[in-house]
XYZ file of C-alpha atoms in Angstrom:
588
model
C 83.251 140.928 108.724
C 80.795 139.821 111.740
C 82.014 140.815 115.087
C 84.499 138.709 117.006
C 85.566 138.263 120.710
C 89.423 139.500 121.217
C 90.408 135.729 121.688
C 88.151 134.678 118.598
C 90.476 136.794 116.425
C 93.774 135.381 117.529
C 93.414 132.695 114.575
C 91.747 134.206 111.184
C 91.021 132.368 108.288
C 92.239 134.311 104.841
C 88.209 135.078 104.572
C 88.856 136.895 108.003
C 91.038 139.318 106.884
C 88.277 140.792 104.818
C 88.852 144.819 104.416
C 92.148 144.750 106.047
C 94.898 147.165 104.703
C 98.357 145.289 104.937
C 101.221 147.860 105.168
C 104.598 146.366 104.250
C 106.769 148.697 105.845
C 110.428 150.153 104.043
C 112.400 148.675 106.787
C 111.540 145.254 105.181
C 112.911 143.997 101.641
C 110.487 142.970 98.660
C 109.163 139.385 98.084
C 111.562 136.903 97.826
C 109.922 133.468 98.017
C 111.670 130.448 96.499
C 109.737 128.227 93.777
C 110.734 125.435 96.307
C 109.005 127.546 99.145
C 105.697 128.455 96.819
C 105.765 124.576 96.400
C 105.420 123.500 99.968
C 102.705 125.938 100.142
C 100.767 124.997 97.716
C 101.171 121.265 98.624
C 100.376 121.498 102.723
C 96.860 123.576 101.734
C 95.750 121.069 99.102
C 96.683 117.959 100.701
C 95.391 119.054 104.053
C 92.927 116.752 105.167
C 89.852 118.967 106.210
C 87.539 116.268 107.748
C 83.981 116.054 107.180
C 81.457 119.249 107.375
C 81.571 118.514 111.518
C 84.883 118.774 111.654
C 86.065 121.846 109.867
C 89.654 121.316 110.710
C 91.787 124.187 109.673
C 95.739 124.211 108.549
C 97.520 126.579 109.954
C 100.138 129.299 109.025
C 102.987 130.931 110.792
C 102.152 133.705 112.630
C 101.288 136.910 111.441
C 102.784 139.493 113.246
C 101.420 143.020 112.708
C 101.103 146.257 114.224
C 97.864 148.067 114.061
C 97.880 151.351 112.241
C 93.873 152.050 112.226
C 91.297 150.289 112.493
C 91.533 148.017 109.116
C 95.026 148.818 108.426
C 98.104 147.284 109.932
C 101.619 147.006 109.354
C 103.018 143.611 108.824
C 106.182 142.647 111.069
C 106.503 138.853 109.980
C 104.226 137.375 107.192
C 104.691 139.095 103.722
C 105.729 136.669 101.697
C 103.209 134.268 103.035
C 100.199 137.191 102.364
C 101.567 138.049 98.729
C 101.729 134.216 98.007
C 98.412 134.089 98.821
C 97.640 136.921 97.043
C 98.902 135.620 93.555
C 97.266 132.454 93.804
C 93.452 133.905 94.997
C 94.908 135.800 91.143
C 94.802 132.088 89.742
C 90.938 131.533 91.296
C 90.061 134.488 89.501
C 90.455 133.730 86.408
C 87.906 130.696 86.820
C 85.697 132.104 89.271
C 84.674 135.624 89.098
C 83.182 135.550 93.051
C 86.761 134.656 93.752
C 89.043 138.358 95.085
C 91.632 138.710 97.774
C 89.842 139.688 100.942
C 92.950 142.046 102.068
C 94.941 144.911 100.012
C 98.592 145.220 100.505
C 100.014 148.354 100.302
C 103.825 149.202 99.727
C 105.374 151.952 101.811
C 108.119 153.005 99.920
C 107.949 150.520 96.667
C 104.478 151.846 94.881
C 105.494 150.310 91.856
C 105.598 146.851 93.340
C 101.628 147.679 94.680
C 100.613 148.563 91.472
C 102.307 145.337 89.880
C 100.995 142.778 92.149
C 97.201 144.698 91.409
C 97.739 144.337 87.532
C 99.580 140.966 87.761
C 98.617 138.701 84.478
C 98.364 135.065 85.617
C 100.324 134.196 82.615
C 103.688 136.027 81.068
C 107.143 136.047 80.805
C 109.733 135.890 83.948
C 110.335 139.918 84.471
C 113.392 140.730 85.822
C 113.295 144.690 85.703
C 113.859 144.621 89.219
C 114.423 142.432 91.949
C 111.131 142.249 93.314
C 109.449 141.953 89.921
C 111.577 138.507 89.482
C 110.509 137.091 92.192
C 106.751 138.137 92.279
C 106.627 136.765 88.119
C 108.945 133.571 89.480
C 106.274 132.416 92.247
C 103.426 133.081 89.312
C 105.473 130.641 87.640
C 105.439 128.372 89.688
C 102.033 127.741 90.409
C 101.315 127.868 86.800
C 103.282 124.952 86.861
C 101.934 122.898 89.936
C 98.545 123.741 88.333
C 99.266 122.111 85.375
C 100.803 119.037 87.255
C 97.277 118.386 88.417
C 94.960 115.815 87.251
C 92.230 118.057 86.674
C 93.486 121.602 86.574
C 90.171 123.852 87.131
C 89.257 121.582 90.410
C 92.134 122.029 91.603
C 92.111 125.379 91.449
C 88.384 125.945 93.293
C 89.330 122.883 96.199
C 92.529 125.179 96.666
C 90.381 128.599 96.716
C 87.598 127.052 99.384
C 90.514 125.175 101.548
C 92.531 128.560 101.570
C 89.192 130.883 102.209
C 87.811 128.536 104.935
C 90.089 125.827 106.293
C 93.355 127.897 106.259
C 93.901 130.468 109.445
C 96.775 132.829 110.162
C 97.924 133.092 114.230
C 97.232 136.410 114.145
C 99.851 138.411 116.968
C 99.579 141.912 117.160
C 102.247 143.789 118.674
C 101.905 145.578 122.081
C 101.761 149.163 121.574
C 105.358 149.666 123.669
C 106.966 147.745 121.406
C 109.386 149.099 118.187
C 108.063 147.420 114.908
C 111.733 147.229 113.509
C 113.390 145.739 116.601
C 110.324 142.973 116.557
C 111.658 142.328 112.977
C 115.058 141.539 112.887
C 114.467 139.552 116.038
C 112.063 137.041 113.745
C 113.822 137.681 110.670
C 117.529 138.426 111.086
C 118.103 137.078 114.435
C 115.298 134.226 113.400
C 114.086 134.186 117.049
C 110.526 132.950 116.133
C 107.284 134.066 118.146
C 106.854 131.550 120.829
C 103.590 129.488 121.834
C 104.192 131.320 125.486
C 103.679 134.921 123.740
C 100.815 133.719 121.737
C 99.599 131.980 124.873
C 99.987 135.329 127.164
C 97.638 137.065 124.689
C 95.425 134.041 124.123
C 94.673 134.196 128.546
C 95.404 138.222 128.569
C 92.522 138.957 126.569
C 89.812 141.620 127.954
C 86.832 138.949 126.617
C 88.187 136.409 129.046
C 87.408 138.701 132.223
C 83.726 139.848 131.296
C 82.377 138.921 134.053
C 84.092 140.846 135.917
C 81.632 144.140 137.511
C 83.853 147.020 136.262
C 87.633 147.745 133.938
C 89.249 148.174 137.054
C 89.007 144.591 137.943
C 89.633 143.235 134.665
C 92.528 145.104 134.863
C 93.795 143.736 138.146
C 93.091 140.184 137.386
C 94.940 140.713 133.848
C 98.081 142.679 136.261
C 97.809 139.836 138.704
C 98.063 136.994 135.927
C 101.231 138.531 134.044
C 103.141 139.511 137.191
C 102.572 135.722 138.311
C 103.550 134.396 134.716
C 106.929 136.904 135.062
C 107.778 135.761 138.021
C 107.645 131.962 136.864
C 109.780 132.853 133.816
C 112.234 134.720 135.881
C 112.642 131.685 138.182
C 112.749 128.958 135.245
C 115.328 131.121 133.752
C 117.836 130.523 136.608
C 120.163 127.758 134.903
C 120.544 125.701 138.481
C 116.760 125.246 138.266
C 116.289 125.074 134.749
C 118.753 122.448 134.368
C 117.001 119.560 136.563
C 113.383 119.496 135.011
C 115.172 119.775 131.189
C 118.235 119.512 129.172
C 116.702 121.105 126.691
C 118.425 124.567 125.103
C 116.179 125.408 122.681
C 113.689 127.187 124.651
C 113.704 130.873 124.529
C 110.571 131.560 126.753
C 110.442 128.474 129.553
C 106.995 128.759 130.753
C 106.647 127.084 127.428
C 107.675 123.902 129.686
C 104.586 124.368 131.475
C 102.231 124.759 128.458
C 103.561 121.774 126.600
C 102.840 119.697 129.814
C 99.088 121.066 129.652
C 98.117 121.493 125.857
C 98.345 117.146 125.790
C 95.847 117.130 127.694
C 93.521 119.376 125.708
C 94.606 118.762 121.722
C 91.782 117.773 120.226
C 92.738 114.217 118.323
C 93.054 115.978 114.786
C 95.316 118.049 116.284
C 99.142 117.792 114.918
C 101.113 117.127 117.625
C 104.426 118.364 115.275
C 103.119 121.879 114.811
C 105.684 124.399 116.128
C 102.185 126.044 117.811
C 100.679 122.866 118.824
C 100.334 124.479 122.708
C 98.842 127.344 121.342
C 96.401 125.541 119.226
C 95.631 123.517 121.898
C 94.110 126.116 124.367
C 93.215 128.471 121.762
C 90.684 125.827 120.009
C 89.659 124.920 123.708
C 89.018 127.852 124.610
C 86.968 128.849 121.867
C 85.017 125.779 121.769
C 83.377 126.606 124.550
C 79.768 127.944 124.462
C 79.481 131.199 126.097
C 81.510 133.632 127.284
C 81.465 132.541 131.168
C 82.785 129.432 130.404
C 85.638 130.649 128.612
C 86.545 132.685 131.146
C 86.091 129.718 133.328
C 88.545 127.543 131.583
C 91.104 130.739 131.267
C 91.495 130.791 135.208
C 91.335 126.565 135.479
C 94.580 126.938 132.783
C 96.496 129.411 135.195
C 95.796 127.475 138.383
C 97.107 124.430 136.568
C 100.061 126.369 135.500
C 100.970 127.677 139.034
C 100.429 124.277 140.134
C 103.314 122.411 138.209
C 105.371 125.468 138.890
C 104.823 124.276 142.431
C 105.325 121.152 141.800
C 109.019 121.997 140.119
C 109.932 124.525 143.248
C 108.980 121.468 145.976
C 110.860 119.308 143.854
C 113.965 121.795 143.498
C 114.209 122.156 147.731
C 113.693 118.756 148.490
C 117.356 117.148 147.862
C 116.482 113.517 146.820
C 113.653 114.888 144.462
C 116.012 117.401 143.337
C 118.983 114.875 142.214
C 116.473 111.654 141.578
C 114.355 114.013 138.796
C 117.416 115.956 137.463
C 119.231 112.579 137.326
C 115.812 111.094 135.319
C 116.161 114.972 133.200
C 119.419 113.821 132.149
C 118.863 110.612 131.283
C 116.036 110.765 128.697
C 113.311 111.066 130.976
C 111.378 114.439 130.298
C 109.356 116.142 132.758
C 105.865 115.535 131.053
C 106.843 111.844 131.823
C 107.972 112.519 135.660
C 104.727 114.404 136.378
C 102.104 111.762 135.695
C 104.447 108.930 137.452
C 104.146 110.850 140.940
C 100.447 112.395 140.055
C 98.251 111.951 143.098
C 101.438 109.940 145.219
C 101.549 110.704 148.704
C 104.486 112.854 149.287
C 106.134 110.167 151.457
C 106.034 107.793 148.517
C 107.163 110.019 145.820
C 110.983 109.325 146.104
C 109.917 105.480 145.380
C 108.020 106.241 142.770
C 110.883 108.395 141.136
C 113.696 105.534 141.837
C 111.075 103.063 139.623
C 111.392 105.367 136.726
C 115.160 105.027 137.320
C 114.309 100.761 137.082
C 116.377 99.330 134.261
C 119.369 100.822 135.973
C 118.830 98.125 139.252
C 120.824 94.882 137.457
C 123.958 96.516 137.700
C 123.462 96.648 141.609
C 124.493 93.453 140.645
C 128.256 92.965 140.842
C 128.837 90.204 137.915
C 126.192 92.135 135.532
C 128.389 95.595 136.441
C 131.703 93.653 135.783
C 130.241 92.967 132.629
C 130.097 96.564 131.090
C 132.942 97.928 128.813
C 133.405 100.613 126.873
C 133.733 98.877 123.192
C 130.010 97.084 123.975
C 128.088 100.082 122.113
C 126.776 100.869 125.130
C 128.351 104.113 125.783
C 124.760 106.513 126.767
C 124.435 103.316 129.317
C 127.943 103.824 130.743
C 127.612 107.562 131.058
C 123.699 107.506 132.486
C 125.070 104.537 135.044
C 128.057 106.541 136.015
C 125.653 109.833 136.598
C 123.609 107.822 138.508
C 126.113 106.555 140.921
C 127.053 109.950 141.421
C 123.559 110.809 142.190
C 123.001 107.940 144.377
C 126.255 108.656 146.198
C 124.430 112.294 146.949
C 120.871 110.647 147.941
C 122.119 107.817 150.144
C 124.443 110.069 152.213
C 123.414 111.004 155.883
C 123.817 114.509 155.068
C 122.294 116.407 152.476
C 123.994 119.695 152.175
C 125.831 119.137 148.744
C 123.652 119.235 145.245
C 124.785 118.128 142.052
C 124.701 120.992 139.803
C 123.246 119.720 136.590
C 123.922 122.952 134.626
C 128.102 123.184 135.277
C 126.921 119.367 134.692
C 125.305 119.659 130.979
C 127.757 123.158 130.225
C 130.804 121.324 130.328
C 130.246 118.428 128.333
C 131.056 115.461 130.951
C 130.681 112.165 129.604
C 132.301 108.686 129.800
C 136.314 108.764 129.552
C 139.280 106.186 130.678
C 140.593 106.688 134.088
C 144.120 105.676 132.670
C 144.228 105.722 129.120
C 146.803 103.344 126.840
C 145.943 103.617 123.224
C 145.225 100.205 121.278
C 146.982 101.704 118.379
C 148.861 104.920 117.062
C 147.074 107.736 115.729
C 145.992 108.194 112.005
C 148.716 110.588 110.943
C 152.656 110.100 111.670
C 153.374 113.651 112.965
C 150.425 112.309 115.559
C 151.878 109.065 115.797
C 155.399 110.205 116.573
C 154.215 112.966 119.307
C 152.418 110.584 121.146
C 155.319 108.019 121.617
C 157.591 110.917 123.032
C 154.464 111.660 125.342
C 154.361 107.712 126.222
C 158.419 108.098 126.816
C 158.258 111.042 129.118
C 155.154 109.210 130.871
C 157.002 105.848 131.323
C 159.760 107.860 132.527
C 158.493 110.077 135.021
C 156.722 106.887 135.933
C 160.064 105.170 137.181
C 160.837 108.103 138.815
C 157.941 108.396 141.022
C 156.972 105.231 141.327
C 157.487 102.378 144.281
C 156.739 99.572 142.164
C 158.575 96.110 142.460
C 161.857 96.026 140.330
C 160.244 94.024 137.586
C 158.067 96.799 136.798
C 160.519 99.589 137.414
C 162.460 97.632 134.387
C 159.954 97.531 132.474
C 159.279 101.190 132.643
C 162.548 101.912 131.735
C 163.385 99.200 129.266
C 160.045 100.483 127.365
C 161.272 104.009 127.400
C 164.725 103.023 126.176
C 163.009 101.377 123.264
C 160.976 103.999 122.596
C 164.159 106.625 122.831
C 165.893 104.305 119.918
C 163.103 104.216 117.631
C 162.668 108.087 117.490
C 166.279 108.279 117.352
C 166.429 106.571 114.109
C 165.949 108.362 110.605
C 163.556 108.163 107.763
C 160.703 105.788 109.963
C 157.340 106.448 107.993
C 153.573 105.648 109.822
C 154.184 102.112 109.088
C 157.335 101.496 110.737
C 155.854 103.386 113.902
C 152.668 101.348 114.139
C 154.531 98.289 113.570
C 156.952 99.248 116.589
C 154.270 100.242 118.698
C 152.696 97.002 118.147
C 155.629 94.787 119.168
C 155.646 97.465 122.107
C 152.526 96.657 123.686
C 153.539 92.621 122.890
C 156.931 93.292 124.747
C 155.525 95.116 127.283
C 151.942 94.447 128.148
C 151.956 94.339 131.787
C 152.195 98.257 130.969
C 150.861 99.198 127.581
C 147.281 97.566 127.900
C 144.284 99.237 127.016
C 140.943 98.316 129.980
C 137.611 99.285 128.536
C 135.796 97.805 131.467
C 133.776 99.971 134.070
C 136.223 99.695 136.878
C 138.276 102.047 134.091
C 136.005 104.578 133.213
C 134.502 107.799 135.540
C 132.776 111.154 133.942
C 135.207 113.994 133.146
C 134.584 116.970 131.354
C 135.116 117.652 127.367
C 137.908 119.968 127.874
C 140.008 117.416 130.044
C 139.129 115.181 128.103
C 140.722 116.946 124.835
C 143.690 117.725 127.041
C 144.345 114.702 128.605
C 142.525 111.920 126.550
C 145.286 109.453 126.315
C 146.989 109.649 129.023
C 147.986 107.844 132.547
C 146.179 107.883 135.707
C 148.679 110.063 137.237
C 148.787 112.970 134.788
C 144.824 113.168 134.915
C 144.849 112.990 139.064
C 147.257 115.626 138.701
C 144.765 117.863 136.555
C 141.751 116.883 138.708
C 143.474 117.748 142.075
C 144.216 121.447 140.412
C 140.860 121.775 139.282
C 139.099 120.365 142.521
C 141.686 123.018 144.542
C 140.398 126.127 142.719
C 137.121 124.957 143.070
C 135.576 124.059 139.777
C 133.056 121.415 139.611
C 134.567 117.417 139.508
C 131.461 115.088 140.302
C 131.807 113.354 143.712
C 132.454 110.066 142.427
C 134.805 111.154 139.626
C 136.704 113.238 142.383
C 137.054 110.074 144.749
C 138.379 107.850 142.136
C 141.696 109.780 141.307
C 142.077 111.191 145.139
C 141.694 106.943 145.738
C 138.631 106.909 148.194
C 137.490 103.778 147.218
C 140.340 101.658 148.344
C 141.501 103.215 152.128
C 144.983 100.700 152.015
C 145.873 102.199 148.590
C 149.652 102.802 148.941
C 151.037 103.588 145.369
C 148.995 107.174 144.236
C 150.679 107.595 140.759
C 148.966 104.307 139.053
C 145.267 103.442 138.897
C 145.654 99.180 140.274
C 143.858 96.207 139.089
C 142.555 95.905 142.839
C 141.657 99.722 143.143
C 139.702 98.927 139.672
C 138.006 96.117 141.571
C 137.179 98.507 144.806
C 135.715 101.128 142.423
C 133.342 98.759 140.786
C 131.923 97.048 144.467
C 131.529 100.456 145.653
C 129.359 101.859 142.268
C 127.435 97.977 143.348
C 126.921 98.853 146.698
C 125.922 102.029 146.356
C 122.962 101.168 143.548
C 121.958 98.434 145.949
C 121.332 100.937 148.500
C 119.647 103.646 146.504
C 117.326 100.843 144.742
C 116.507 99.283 148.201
C-alpha cells in the first residue's frame, strides 16, 4: 500500500486496508448481523451514486475503531460485523473474478474455529447452525445469495458491487489513543451505544503530526498540537455548563458540544455531493477539505484557518452569554426554533451597536400581537399552542430586556429541565373526565374548591350563593347511590348551565401563563387560588417561576386588585395590555 500522510489515512477505502491483520478480540461476541442489516448494506453500496471518473465520490461506513497491535495488525473495537460482511461478499466476487481477494485477514482471538470457517466459507450451502456464530456467518451468505439473484443481471452485479466496494467505499478509520482501555471504548459504542462523535474524529483529523510539518523541529509540533487541545478542552468544558449551553441550543443529544461549533463550519465547506444527513457529515466536510488541498503547507494552512474560526464563534457565544439582551434575545430565538447556525449569519459583520436590532427582527412574526385586538384574539383551542407558549416566553424575555436594570437572567436550562409550557391560570373543565372513579374525584375536588371559595372570598352575595348553592348540589349528587359516568356527566352539564357565572372554562390569552410540568400534573384543573397558593410556596423557597408567570398569581398587573383568591375578568384584561405593552416596547 503506497505511503499516506497521517490525515490521508483517517478515511480508507476497503482497497486501503491491504495487508492489515484485523484482531477481533474475546471481549467481543461472534457475528451477528441480521439478513435485514446485510440488506441495507448491500443496497446503500450498489445504489450509491459514484459520479463520473472526476468525481470519485465515495460512500461511507461507520467508523472503524481499532487499536493498533503492530504495524499491520490491529484490534477492532467497533466494526466487525461490518469487516466480515464485507468479507463474505469480496467471497461472492471470487467466484467470478479470480483478481478479486479480501485485502485484510481477520483473525479470531479466542474462536479459531470461526477464522478457519470464514477462510473455507463455500458461497453456496446449507444454513449451519452448529454454533451460534456459524448461523449467522451461513445466514448473511444467504442472504446475498439471494439479493444476487434478485438482480437483473446477476454477474454485473456482482463486479459493479466489487469495484464500488474496492474504490468508492471508505471506512472512518479512528484509532484509539494509546491511554485508552480497548474494552471500556467498547461497551461505551456497543453496550452503552454512545457512538464516536464527529468532534473526536475531528480532534484527530486537526491533531495530526502531517498538519504541523512546517514546523522547524518535534518540539514545536508538539506545542502547537498541546496548545490546540488545551484550547479545544477548555471550550468543551465551558459549553458543558448547562446555563450556557442552554441559550445557543435546546438540543440534548449532543455528547461532545464543540460539535456545535463544527456543524456551524462544515456548511460552509461540504462539497455539493456531500450528504448533508450523514451522522459524520462535519467530519467529512473538513476531512475531504483538507485533503483536497495540494501540498502539505496548505493543509496545514487550512488546519490553523479551521481553529481560528472555531475560537471565533466560541467568542462570539461568550460575548453573547455576558451581554444581557443578547443573552435572553438569542436564548429566547434558541427556544423558539431558531438554531444558532441561523443566529450567526443574521448578525455576521453587524456593528455591535446594531446587533440587538438585528436579533429582535429574527424575533419578527411575533410583533402583531403588540397589537392589542390581534393578542385578544389568541386562545388556547385555536391549534396554536407552540405560538401561545413561544409568545408567552417572549413576554417574559421582553419583560427582562426592557427593564432599567439588568441584574436578573432567565435561566433557560431550569427553563427547558422542567418542562414549562402553556397552562390555564384558573382552570374549569368543559367536561368530566373519561373514567367515573375520575369523574367522581374531581366533583368532590370542585365541592371542596367552591367551598373554601365562600369561605375566603369577599364577593357580592349573588356570588357567595352561588358558591354555595353549587356545592350543595354537588354534595346531593355524590350523596346518592348507584350514579354511573353518565348520570355524572349529565349532572355536571346542567351544573355548568345552572351555574355559569362560576363553572366556565376561558381559553383566551388573558387565561393562560407558563408553569412547569410537575404543577401542572398537580394542579391542572384547578382554581386560581389553589395554583397562587403553590406558586407563592415555590417562589418562597426559591425555585425558579418565570417573572411574568410569578406576577400574574402575586396580581402585579392590576395595582387596585382587591379580591386575591379569584383570577377577574378585568385582571384578565390588565394581563393581556401589559403582555401588549410590553412587545410594543421591546419591538420599538
Amino acid at each position: 500500500m503506497a505511503q499516506q500522510n497521517e490525515s490521508d489515512k483517517l478515511c480508507r477505502t476497503v482497497s486501503e486496508l491491504s495487508g492489515i491483520t484485523f484482531v477481533i478480540p474475546a471481549y467481543q461476541r461472534g457475528y451477528r448481523w441480521t439478513s435485514q442489516e446485510v440488506r441495507d448494506l448491500l443496497d446503500d453500496i450498489y445504489n450509491f451514486d459514484i459520479g463520473s471518473q472526476k468525481d470519485h465520490l465515495f460512500y461511507y461506513l461507520q467508523p472503524l475503531v481499532v487499536r493498533k497491535i503492530d504495524e499491520n495488525k490491529f484490534e477492532v473495537v467497533d466494526g466487525q460485523q461490518r469487516l466480515t460482511t464485507i468479507f463474505i461478499i469480496i467471497k461472492f466476487a471470487a467466484e467470478e473474478m479470480r483478481s478479486a481477494k479480501c485485502p485484510y485477514c481477520l483473525e479470531y482471538s479466542t474462536r479459531k474455529g470461526s477464522q478457519q470457517y470464514l477462510d473455507n466459507l463455500p458461497v453456496s450451502d446449507e444454513i449451519d447452525d452448529q454454533n451460534i456464530d456459524y448461523y449467522h456467518i451461513t445466514k448473511a451468505r444467504e442472504t446475498i445469495q439471494l439479493w444476487l439473484n434478485e438482480q437483473a443481471d446477476k454477474a454485473r452485479a456482482i463486479l459493479n458491487l466489487y469495484d464500488r466496494m474496492m474504490v468508492h467505499t471508505r471506512f472512518i478509520w479512528y484509532e484509539l489513543p494509546d491511554d485508552v482501555d480497548p474494552k471500556i471504548e467498547f461497551r461505551k459504542l456497543n453496550v452503552g451505544k454512545i457512538r464516536l462523535t464527529n468532534a473526536e474524529l475531528i480532534k484527530a483529523l486537526l491533531l495530526s503530526k502531517d498538519n504541523f510539518k512546517n514546523e522547524p523541529h518535534a518540539l514545536l509540533i508538539n506545542k502547537r498540537q498541546d496548545e490546540i487541545s488545551i484550547a479545544w478542552d477548555g471550550i468543551e468544558q465551558h459549553l458543558q455548563k448547562p446555563e450556557f449551553w442552554s441559550f445557543i441550543s435546546k438540543d440534548t443529544r449532543y455528547t461532545t458540544r464543540i460539535d456545535i461549533i463544527f456543524n456551524i463550519l462544515a456548511h460552509k465547506y461540504a462539497p455539493p455531493t456531500l450528504n448533508k444527513e450523514d451522522d459524520h457529515f462535519a467530519f467529512l466536510s473538513l476531512y475531504l477539505t483538507i485533503n483536497a488541498k495540494s501540498n502539505q503547507a496548505k493543509k496545514a494552512e487550512f488546519v490553523e484557518e479551521i481553529w481560528r474560526k472555531v475560537e471565533a464563534i466560541y467568542d462570539r457565544f461568550c460575548d453573547w452569554y455576558n451581554d444581557p439582551d443578547k443573552y435572553h434575545i438569542i436564548g429566547y430565538l434558541t427556544h423558539s426554533g431558531v438554531s444558532v447556525d441561523r443566529i450567526l449569519p443574521a448578525v455576521e459583520n453587524v456593528p455591535n451597536s446594531q446587533v440587538v436590532t438585528k436579533l429582535k427582527k429574527l424575533a419578527d412574526e411575533m410583533k402583531q400581537y403588540s397589537d392589542i385586538q390581534v393578542l385578544t384574539d389568541l386562545d388556547y383551542e385555536s391549534n396554536k399552542r407552540e405560538l401561545l407558549r413561544k409568545l408567552l416566553l417572549l413576554f417574559n424575555i421582553a419583560t427582562l430586556v426592557c427593564k432599567s436594570e439588568k441584574q436578573d437572567r432567565f435561566p433557560f436550562d431550569l427553563y427547558a429541565e422542567h418542562g414549562w409550557d402553556i397552562e390555564h391560570i384558573h382552570a374549569i373543565k368543559d367536561k368530566l373526565p373519561g373514567t367515573y372513579k375520575d369523574a367522581i374525584d374531581y366533583l368532590e375536588a370542585l365541592k371542596e374548591e367552591f367551598e373554601q371559595q365562600l369561605e375566603a372570598s369577599d364577593d357580592d352575595d349573588e356570588r357567595k350563593k352561588q358558591y354555595a348553592d353549587a356545592a350543595n348540589s354537588i354534595s346531593d349528587f355524590l350523596s346518592k347511590a348507584n350514579t354511573t359516568q353518565k348520570d355524572a356527566e349529565d349532572f355536571y352539564t346542567d351544573l355548568g348551565s345552572n351555574y355559569s357565572q362560576i363553572i366556565q372554562e376561558d381559553n383566551n390569552i388573558g387565561n393562560l401563563a407558563l408553569l412547569d410540568s410537575q404543577t401542572n400534573r398537580e394542579y391542572k384543573n384547578v382554581s386560581f387560588r389553589q395554583k397562587r397558593s403553590e406558586i407563592i410556596a415555590k417562589d418562597s423557597e426559591g425555585r425558579f417561576i418565570p417573572l411574568c408567570t410569578r406576577n400574574v398569581f402575586l396580581k402585579y398587573y392590576s395595582p387596585d386588585a382587591k379580591r386575591l383568591t379569584r383570577w377577574e375578568e378585568s385582571e384578565r384584561e390588565d394581563y393581556k395590555s401589559q403582555i401588549a405593552k410590553t412587545l410594543q416596547e421591546f419591538f420599538s
